[in-house]
PDB file of C-alpha atoms in Angstrom:
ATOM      1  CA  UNK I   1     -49.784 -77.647 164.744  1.00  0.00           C
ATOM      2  CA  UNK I   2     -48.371 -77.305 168.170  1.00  0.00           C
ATOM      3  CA  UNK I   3     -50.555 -78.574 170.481  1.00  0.00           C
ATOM      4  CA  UNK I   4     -48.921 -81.912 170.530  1.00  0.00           C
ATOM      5  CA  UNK I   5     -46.016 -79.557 172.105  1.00  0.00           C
ATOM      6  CA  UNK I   6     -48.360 -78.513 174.792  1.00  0.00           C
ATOM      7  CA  UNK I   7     -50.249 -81.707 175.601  1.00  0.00           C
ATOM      8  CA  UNK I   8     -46.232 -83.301 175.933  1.00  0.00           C
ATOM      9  CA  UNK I   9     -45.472 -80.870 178.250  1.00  0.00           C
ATOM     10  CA  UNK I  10     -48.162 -81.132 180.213  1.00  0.00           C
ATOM     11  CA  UNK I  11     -47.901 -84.464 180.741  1.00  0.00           C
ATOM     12  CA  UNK I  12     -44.357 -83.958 182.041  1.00  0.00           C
ATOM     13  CA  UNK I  13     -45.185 -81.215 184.803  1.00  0.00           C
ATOM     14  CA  UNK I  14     -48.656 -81.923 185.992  1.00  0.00           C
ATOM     15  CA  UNK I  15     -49.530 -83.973 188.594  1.00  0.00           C
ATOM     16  CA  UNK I  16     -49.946 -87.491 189.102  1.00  0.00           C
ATOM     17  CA  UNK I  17     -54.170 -87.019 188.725  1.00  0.00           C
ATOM     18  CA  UNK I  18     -54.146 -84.240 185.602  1.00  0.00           C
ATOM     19  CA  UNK I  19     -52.114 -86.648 183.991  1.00  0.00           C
ATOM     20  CA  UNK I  20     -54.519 -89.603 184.282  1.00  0.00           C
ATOM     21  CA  UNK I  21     -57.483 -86.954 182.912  1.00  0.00           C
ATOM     22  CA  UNK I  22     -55.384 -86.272 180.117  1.00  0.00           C
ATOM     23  CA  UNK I  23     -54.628 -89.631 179.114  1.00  0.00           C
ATOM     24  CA  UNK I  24     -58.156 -90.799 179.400  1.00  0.00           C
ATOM     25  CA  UNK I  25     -58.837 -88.287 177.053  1.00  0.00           C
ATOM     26  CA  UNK I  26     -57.159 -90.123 174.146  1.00  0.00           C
ATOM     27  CA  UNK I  27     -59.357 -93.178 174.848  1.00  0.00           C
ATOM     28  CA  UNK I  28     -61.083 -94.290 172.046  1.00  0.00           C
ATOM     29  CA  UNK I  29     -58.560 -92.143 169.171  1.00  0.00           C
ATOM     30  CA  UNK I  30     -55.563 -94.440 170.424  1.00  0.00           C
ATOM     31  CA  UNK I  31     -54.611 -95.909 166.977  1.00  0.00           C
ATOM     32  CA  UNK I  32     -55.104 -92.800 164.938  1.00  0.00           C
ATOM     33  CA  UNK I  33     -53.080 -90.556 167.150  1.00  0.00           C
ATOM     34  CA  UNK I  34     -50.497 -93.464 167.030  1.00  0.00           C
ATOM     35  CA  UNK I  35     -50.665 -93.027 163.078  1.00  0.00           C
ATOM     36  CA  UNK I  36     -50.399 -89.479 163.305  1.00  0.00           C
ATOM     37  CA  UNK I  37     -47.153 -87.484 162.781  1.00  0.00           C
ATOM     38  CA  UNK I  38     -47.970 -85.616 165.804  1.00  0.00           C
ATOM     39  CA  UNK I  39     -49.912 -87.759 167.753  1.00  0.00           C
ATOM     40  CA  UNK I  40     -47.963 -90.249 168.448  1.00  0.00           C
ATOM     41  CA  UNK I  41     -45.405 -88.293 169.903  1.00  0.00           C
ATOM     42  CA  UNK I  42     -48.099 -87.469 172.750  1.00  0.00           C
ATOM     43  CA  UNK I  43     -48.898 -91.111 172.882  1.00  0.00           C
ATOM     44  CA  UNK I  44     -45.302 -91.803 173.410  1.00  0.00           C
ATOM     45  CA  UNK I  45     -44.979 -89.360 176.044  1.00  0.00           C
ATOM     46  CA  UNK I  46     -47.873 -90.533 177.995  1.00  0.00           C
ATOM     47  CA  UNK I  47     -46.376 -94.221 178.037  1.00  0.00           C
ATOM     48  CA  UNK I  48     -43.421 -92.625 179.550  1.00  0.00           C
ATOM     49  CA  UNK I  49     -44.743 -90.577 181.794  1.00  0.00           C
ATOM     50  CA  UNK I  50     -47.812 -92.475 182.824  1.00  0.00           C
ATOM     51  CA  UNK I  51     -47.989 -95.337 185.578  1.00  0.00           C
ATOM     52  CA  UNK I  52     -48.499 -98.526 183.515  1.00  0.00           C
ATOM     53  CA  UNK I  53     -51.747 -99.512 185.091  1.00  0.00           C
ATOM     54  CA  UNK I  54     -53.519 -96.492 183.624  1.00  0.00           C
ATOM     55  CA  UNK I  55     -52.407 -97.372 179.979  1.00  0.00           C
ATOM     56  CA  UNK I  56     -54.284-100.335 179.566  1.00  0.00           C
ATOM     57  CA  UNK I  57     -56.728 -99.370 177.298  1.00  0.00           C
ATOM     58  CA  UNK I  58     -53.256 -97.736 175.195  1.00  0.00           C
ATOM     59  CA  UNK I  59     -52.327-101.401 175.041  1.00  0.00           C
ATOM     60  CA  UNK I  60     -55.894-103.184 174.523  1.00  0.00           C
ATOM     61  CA  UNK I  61     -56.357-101.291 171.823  1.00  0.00           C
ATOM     62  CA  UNK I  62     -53.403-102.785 169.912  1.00  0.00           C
ATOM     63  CA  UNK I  63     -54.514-106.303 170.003  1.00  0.00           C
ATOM     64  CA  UNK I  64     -54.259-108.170 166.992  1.00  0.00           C
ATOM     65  CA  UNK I  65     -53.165-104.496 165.478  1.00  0.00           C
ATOM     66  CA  UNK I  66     -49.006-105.089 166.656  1.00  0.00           C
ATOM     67  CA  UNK I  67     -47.916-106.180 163.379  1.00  0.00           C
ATOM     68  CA  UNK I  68     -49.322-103.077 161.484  1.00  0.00           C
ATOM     69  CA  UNK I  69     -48.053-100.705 164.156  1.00  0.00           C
ATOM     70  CA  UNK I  70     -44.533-102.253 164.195  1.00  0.00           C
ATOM     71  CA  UNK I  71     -44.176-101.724 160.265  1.00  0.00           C
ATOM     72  CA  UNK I  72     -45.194 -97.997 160.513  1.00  0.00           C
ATOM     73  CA  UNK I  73     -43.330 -95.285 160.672  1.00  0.00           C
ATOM     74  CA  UNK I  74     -44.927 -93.660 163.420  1.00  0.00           C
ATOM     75  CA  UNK I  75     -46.368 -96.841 165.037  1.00  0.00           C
ATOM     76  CA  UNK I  76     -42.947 -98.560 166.105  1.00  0.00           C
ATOM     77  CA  UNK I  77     -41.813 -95.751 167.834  1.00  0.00           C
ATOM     78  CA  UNK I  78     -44.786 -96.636 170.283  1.00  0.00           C
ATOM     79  CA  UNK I  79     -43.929-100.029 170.443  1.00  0.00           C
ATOM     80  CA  UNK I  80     -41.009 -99.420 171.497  1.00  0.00           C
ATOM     81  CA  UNK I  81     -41.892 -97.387 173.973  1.00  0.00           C
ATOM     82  CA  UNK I  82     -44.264 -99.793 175.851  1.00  0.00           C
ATOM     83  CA  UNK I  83     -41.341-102.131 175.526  1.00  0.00           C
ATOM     84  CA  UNK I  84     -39.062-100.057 177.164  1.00  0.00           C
ATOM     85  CA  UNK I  85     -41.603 -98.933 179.747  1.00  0.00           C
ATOM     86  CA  UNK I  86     -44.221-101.074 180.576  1.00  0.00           C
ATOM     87  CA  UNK I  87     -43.711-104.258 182.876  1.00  0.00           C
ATOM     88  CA  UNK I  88     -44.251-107.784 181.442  1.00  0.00           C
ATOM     89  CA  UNK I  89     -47.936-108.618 181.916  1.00  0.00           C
ATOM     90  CA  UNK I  90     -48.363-105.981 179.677  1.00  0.00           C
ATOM     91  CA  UNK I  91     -45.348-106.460 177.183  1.00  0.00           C
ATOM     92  CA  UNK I  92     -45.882-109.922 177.073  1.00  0.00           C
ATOM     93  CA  UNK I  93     -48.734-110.314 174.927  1.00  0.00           C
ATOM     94  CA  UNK I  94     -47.094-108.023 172.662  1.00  0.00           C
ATOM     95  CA  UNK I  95     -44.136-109.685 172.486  1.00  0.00           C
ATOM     96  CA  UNK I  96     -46.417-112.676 171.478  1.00  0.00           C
ATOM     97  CA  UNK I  97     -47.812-110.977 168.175  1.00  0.00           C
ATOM     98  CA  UNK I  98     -44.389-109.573 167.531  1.00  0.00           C
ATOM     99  CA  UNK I  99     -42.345-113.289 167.538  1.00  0.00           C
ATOM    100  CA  UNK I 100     -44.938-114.822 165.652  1.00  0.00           C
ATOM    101  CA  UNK I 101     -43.588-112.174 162.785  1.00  0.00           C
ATOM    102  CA  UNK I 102     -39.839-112.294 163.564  1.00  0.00           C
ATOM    103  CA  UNK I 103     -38.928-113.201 159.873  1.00  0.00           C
ATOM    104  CA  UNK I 104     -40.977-110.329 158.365  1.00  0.00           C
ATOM    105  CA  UNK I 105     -40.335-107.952 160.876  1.00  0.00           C
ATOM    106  CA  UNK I 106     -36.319-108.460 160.721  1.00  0.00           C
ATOM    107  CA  UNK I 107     -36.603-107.125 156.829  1.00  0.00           C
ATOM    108  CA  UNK I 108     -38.785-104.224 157.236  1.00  0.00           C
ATOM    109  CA  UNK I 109     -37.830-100.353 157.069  1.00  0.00           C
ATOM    110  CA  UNK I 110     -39.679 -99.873 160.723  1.00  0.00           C
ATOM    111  CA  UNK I 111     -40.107-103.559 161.602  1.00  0.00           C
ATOM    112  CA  UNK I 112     -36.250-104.151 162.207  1.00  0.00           C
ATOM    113  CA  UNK I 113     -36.246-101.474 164.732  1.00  0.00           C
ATOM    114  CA  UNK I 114     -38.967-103.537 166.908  1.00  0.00           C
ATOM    115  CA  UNK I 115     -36.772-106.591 166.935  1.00  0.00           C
ATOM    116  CA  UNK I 116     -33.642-104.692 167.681  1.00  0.00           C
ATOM    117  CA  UNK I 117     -35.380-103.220 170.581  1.00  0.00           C
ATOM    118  CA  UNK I 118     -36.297-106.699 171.652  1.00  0.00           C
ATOM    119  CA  UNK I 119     -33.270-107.885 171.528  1.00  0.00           C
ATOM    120  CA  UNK I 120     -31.518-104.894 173.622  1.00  0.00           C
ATOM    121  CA  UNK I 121     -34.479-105.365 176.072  1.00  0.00           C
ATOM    122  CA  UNK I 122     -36.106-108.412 175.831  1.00  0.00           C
ATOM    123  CA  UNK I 123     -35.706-111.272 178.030  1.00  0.00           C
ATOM    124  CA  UNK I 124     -33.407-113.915 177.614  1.00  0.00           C
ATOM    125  CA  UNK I 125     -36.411-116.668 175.737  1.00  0.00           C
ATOM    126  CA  UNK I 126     -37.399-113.229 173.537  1.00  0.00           C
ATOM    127  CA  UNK I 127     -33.788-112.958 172.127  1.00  0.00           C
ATOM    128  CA  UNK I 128     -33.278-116.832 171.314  1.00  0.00           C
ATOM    129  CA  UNK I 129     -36.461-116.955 169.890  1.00  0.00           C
ATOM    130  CA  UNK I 130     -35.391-113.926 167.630  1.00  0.00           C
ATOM    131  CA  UNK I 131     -31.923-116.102 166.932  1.00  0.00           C
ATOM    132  CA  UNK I 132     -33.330-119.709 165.946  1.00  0.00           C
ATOM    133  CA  UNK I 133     -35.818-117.724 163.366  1.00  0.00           C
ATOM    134  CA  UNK I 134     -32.831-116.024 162.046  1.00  0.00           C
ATOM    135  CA  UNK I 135     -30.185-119.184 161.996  1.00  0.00           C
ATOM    136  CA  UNK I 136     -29.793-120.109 158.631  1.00  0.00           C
ATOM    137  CA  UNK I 137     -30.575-116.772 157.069  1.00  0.00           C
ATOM    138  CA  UNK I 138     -27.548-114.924 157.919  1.00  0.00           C
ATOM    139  CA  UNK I 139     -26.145-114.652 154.864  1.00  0.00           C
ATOM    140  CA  UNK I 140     -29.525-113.609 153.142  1.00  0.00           C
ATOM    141  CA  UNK I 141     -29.871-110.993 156.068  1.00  0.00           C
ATOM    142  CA  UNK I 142     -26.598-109.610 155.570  1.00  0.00           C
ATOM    143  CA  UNK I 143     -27.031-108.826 152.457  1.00  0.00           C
ATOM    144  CA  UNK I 144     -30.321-107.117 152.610  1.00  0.00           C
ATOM    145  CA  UNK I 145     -30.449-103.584 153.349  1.00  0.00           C
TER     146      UNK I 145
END
């Protein structure tokens, strides 16, 4: 039950190389520790903690798989995370799945949280994508929970 504790901790005061062993650890259990109420706080913790070029396989495994994670509870929490941390060749794609479900994503419990993030720290073609999907719904949007 508290492991997750440990591993989180570790991760913030080992060194540069026992954090890369650790990380690789997790390679190939990515999306269920993501799905997990402990888990992904680890998963969180290594994208913040991590240089970016060692979380690739973090990211690869969440092609095609951004849509699900950004409407879970758990899930966007790690999405935002790479967004906040990661650099653009590895936000961009994404990004990519995300905008292509702006609409749905706006009016989900979790989803909304995604596209808020993007638009606090997206780029500047991000956030008017996000506005020309929502022109015209304002109204409907403002009235929905």
């Amino acid at each position: 039950m508290y492991g997750c504790r440990v591993i989180q901790k570790a991760l913030e005061c080992v060194n540069h190389t026992q954090r890369g062993e650790l990380v690789k650890e997790l390679e190939g259990n990515v999306l269920q520790c993501v799905l997990d109420q402990n888990g992904n706080h680890v998963v969180q913790k290594c994208i913040e903690k991590v240089d970016p070029e060692s979380l690739s396989f973090i990211i690869n495994s969440f092609k095609g798989e951004i849509y699900k994670l950004s409407t879970h509870a758990y899930g966007c929490r790690v999405i935002q995370r790479i967004l906040e941390y990661c650099p653009t060749s590895q936000t961009r794609p994404i990004l990519d799945e995300l905008l292509d479900h702006t609409e749905q994503l706006v009016q989900d419990q979790y989803g909304n949280y995604v596209i808020q993030h993007v638009l606090e720290h997206g780029d500047l073609d991000d956030k008017a994508h996000i506005v020309s999907e929502l022109q015209g719904k304002d109204q409907m949007l403002s009235q929905h929970k």
